[in-house]
XYZ file of C-alpha atoms in Angstrom:
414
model
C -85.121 5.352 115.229
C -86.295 4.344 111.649
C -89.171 6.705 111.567
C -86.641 9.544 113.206
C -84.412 8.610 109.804
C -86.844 8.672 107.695
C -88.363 11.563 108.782
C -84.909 13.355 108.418
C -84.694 12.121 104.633
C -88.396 12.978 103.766
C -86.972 16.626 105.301
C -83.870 16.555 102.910
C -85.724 15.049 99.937
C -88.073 18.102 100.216
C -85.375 20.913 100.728
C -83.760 19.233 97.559
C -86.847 19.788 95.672
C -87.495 23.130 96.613
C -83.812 24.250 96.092
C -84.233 22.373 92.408
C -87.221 24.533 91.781
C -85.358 27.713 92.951
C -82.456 26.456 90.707
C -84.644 25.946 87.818
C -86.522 28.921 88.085
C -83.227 31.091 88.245
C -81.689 29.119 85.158
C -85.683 30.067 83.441
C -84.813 33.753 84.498
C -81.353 33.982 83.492
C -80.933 31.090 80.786
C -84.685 31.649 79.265
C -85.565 34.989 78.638
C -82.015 36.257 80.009
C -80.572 34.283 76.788
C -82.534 35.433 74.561
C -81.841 39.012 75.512
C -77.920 37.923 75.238
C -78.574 36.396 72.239
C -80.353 39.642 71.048
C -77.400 41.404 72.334
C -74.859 39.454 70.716
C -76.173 39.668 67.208
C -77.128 43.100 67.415
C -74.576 44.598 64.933
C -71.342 46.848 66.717
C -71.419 50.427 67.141
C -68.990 50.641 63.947
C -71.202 48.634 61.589
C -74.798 50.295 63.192
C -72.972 53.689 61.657
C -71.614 51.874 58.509
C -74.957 50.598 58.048
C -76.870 53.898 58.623
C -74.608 55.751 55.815
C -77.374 55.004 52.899
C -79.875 56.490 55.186
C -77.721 59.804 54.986
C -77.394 59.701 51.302
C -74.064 57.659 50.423
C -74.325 55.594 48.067
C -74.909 51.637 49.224
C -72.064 49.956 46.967
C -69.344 52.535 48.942
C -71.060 51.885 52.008
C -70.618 47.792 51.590
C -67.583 48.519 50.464
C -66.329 50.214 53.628
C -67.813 47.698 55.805
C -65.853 45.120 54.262
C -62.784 47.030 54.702
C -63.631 47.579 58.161
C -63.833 43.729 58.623
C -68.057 44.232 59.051
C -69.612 41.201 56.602
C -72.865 41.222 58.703
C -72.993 44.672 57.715
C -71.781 44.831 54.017
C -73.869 41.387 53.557
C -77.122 43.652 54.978
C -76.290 46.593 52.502
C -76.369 45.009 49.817
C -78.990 42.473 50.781
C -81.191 45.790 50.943
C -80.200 47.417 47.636
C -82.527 45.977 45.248
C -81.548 48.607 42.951
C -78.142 48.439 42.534
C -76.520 47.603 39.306
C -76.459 43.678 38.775
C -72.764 43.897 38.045
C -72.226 45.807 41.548
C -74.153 43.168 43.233
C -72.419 40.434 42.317
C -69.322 41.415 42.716
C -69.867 42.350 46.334
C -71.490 39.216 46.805
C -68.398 37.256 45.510
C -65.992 39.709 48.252
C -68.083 39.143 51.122
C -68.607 35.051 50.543
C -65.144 34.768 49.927
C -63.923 36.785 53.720
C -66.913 34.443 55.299
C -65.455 31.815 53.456
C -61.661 32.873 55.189
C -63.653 32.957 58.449
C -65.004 29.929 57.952
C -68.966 30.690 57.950
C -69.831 28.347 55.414
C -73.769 29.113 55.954
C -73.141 32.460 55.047
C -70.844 32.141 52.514
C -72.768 29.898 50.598
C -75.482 31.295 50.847
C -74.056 34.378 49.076
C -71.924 32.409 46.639
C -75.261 31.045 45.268
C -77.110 34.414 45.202
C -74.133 35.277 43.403
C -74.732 32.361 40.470
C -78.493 33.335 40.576
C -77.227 37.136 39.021
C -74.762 35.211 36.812
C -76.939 33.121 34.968
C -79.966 35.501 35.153
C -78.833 39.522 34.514
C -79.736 40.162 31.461
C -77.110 42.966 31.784
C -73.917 41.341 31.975
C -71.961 40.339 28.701
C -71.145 36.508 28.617
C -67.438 37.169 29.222
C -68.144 38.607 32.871
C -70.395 36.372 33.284
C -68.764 33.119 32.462
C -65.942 35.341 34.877
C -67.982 35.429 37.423
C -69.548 31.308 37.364
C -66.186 30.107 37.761
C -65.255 32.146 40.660
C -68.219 31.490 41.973
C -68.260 27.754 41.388
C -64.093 28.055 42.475
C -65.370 29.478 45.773
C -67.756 26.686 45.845
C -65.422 24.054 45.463
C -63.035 25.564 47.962
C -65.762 25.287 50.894
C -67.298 21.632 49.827
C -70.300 22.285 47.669
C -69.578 20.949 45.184
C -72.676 20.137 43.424
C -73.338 23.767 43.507
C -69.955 24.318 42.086
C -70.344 21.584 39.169
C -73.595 23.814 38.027
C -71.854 26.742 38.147
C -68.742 25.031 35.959
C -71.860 23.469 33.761
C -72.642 27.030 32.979
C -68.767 27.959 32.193
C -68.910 25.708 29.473
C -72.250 25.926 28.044
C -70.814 29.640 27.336
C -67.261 28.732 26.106
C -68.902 26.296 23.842
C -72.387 27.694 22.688
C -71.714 31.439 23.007
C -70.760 33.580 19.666
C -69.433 36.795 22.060
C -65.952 35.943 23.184
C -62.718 36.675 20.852
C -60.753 32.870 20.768
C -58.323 34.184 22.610
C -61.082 34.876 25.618
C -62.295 31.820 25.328
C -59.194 30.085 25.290
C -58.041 31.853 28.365
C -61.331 30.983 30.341
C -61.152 27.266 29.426
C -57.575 26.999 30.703
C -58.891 28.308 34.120
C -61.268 26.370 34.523
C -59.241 23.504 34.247
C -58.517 23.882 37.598
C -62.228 23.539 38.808
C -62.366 20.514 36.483
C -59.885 18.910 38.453
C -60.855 20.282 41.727
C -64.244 18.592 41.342
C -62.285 15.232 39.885
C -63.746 15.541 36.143
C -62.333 15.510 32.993
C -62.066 19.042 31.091
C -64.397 17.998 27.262
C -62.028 16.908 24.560
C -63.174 18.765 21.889
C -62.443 21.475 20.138
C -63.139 25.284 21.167
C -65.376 27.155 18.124
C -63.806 29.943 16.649
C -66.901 31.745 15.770
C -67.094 35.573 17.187
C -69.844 37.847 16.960
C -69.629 41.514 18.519
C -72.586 41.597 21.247
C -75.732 42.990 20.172
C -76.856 45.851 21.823
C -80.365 45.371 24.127
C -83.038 46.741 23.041
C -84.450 48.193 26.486
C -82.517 49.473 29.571
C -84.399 48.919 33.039
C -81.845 51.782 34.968
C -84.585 54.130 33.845
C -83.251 58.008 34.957
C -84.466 59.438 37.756
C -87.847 61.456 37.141
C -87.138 64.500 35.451
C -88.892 67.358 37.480
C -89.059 66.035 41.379
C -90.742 68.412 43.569
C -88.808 70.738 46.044
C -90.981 69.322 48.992
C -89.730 65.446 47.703
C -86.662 66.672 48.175
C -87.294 68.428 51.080
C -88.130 66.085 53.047
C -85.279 63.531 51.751
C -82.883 66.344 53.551
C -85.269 66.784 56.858
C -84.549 63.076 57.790
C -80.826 62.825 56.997
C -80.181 65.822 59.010
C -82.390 64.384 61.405
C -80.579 61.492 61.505
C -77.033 62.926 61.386
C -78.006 64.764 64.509
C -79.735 62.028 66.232
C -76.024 59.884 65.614
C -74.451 62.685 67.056
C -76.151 63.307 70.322
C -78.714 60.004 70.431
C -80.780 62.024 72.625
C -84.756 60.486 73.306
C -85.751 63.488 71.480
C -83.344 63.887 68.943
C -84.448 59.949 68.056
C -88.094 61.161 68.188
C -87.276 63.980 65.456
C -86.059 60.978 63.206
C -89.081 59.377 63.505
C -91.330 62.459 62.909
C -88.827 62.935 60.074
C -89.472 59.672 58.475
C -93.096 59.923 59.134
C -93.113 63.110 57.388
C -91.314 62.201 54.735
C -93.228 58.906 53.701
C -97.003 61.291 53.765
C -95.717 63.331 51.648
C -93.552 60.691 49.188
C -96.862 58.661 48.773
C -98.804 61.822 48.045
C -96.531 62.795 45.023
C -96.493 58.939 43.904
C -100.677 59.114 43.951
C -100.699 62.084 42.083
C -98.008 61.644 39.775
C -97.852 58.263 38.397
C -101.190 57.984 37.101
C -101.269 61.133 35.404
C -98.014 60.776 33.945
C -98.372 61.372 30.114
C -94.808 60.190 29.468
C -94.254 56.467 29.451
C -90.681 56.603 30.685
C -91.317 59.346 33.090
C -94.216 57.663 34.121
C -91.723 54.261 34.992
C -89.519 56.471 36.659
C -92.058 57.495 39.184
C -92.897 53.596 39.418
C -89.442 52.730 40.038
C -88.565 55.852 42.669
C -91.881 54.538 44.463
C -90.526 50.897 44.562
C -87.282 52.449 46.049
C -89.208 54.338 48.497
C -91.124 51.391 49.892
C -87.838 48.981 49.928
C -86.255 51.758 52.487
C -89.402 51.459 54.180
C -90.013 48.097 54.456
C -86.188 47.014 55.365
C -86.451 49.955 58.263
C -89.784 47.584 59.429
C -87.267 44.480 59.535
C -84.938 46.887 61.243
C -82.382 46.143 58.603
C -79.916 49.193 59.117
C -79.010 47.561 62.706
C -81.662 49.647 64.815
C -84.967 50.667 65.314
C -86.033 53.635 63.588
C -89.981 54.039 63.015
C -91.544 51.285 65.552
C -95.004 52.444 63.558
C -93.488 50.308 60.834
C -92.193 47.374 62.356
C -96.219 47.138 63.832
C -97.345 46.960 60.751
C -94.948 45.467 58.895
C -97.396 43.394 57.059
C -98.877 46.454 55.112
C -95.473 47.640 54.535
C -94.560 44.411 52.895
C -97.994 44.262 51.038
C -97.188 47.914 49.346
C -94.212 47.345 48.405
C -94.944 43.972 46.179
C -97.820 46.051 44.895
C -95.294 48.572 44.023
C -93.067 45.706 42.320
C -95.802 44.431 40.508
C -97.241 47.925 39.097
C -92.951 48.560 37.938
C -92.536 45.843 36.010
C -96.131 45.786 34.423
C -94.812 49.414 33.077
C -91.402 47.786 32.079
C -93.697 45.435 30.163
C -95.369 48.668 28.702
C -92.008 49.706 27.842
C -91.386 46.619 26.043
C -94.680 46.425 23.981
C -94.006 50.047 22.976
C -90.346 48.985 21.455
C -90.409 49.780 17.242
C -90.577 45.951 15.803
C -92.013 42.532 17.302
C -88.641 41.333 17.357
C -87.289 44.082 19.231
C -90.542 43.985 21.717
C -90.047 40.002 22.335
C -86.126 40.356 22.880
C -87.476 43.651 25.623
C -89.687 41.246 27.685
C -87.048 38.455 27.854
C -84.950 41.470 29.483
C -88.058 42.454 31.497
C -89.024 39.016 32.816
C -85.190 38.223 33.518
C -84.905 40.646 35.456
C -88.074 40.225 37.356
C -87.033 36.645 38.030
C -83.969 37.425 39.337
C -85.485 39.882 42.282
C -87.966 37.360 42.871
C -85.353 34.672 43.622
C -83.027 37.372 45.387
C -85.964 38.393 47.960
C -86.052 41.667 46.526
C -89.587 41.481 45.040
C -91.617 39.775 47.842
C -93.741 36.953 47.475
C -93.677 37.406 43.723
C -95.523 34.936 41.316
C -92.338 32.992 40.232
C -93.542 30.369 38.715
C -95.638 32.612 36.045
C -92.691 34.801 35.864
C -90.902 31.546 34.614
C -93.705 30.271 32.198
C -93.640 34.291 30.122
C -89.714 34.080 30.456
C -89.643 30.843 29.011
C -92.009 31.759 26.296
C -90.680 34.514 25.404
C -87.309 33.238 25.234
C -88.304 30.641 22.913
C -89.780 33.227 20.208
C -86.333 35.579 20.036
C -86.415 36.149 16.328
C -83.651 37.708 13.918
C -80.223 38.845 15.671
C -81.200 37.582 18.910
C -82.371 34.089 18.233
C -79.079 32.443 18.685
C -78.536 33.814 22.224
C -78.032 31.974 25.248
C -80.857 32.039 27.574
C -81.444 31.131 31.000
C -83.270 28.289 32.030
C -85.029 27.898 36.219
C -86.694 24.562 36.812
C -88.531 25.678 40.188
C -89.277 22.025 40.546
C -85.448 20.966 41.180
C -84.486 19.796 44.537
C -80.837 21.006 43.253
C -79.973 24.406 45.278
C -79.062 26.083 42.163
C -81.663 24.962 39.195
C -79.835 26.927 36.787
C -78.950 26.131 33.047
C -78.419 27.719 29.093
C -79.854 26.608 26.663
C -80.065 28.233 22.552
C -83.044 30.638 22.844
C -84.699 29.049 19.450
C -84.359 25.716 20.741
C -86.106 26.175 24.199
């Protein structure tokens, strides 16, 4: 009777074990690589932001695009657009980048929002483009936004900033700088600190103009076929979004195929025989453009995939476009070297290697050579001579465990 028993629970023991294998082999099949094709579903972008997304790809400009996306409620989206606009004005940028962390922020996505808030103080303290009014502007709403979601270390950089300005910087009219220290009286409190006691200066000095512009024009005599082919994929494309046929989709990527052969073979036999320095930079910085698009269709950054050749190779994508960074900004260096005086060629490469800091820290210039970048910035910095040597200048320590490792300090005193 025993042995009967136990061979009747040996019998259910086993049927329990192979059911628990069935079980777990199901839950592998739908829980294992079934979740990661949900998951790959569920983050895929919607049909609304794919086409919102696309719309730079057809020839609208990004900052409208981003803009529509957040309208339409689309923050993956807008946060992609301009995430792949490394050419953008600075000003643009940031001021997306404050809208969109601000709606995560409402949503509450803290990750994302602060990830964008502090992308946003990276442009504020870095563009050499912005006067110090927007940009003392924009550190206290960034540090505000900060503040609002918790971080407030972040936050108390961003207000450190604020009043390094108010208090070192010639360029604001009292009344400015007035204003702006009442407001942030509210971060000081916010952040339980004192506003400083002392007194405001009432020195003003009208902002002197830079002495080199990096939104070089676009080169002066393109080729019919560059454009040709520019036109080829977007109709391409517009038809392919139309009727997403297998071989409508295989037109766009003959069409991009097409169009990068014949892009790279204008860029190899233009830019070095380009007699013209600034002509020559704008072929540098159209090819740097070029091989942005490329690389962010590898990542599969406009919601899709496009050119599948590229996203196989995605390495040598990546590797010509930092060659393409590095070759742009050695011919904004040119640019600088070739300025009238010394002191207008020193106060060119602190523009220069500002700026080429800043897309290093954004991700827009891959695997760039930061720490160098931040050695020449800092030298240079510390030789602005005549009308510039009083300026504020941005300091990086790249050794900080701080997420934001920003700071001014007087150019002469660096």
């Amino acid at each position: 009777m025993k042995k009967n028993r136990l061979f009747h629970i040996t019998l259910l023991v086993a049927g329990l074990m192979v059911l628990a294998g069935v079980l777990i082999l199901a839950a592998y099949h739908f829980t294992g690589k079934g979740r990661h094709s949900q998951k790959a579903k569920a983050t895929l972008p919607s049909k609304i932001a794919r086409k919102i997304m696309l719309r730079p790809l057809l020839g609208e400009a990004p900052e409208k695009s981003a803009k529509l996306a957040i309208e339409r409620g689309e923050l993956d989206a807008a946060r992609s657009i301009v995430e792949n606009s490394p050419f953008m004005s600075r000003k643009t940028q940031l001021g997306l980048r404050l809208s969109i962390a601000e709606k995560y922020a409402a949503t509450k996505d803290t990750k994302k929002s602060v990830r964008l808030y502090e992308e946003a103080a990276a442009i504020a303290f870095l563009s050499p483009s912005l006067s110090d009014q927007y940009r003392a502007q924009a550190l206290l709403e960034t540090g505000s936004g900060l503040a609002a979601i918790g971080r407030k270390d972040e936050a108390r950089v961003c207000l450190k900033g604020v009043e390094t300005l108010l208090y070192e910087s010639p360029h604001f009219q009292p009344a400015q700088r007035l204003q702006l220290f009442k407001r942030a009286g509210k971060l000081y409190s916010a952040l339980g600190m004192s506003a400083p006691q002392k007194q405001l200066p009432e020195k003003f000095e009208p902002v002197q103009p830079l002495p080199l512009s990096l939104q070089v024009k676009v080169p002066p005599d393109i080729p019919d076929e560059f454009l040709a082919v520019e036109r080829e994929r977007r109709e391409a494309l517009q038809t392919a979004l139309k009727s997403p046929t297998d071989e409508n989709w295989g037109k766009v990527i003959h069409a991009f195929l097409k169009e990068d052969q014949i892009k790279e073979h204008v860029f190899a036999t233009r830019i070095p025989n380009e007699p013209q320095l600034a002509a020559k930079l704008s072929w540098l910085r159209e090819r740097a453009i070029w091989r942005w698009t490329k690389y962010a269709i590898a990542r599969k950054a406009f919601g899709i995939s496009l050119v599948p050749q590229w996203e196989k190779s995605i390495a040598d994508v990546r590797f010509k476009l930092v060659k393409a960074y590095e070759e742009m900004y050695a011919g904004y260096g040119d640019m600088a070297v070739a300025l009238p005086t010394s002191e207008e060629a020193e106060a060119g490469w602190t523009i220069v290697l500002r700026n080429e800091m800043l897309d290093a820290w954004l991700g827009y210039y891959p695997d760039a050579p930061m720490s160098a970048i931040n050695d020449q910035m800092t030298e240079h910095d510390r030789r602005l001579s005549g009308k510039w040597k009083e300026e504020l200048c941005p300091t990086v320590n790249l050794d900080s465990k701080e997420p934001l490792p920003f700071g001014f300090t007087i150019c002469g005193e660096k």
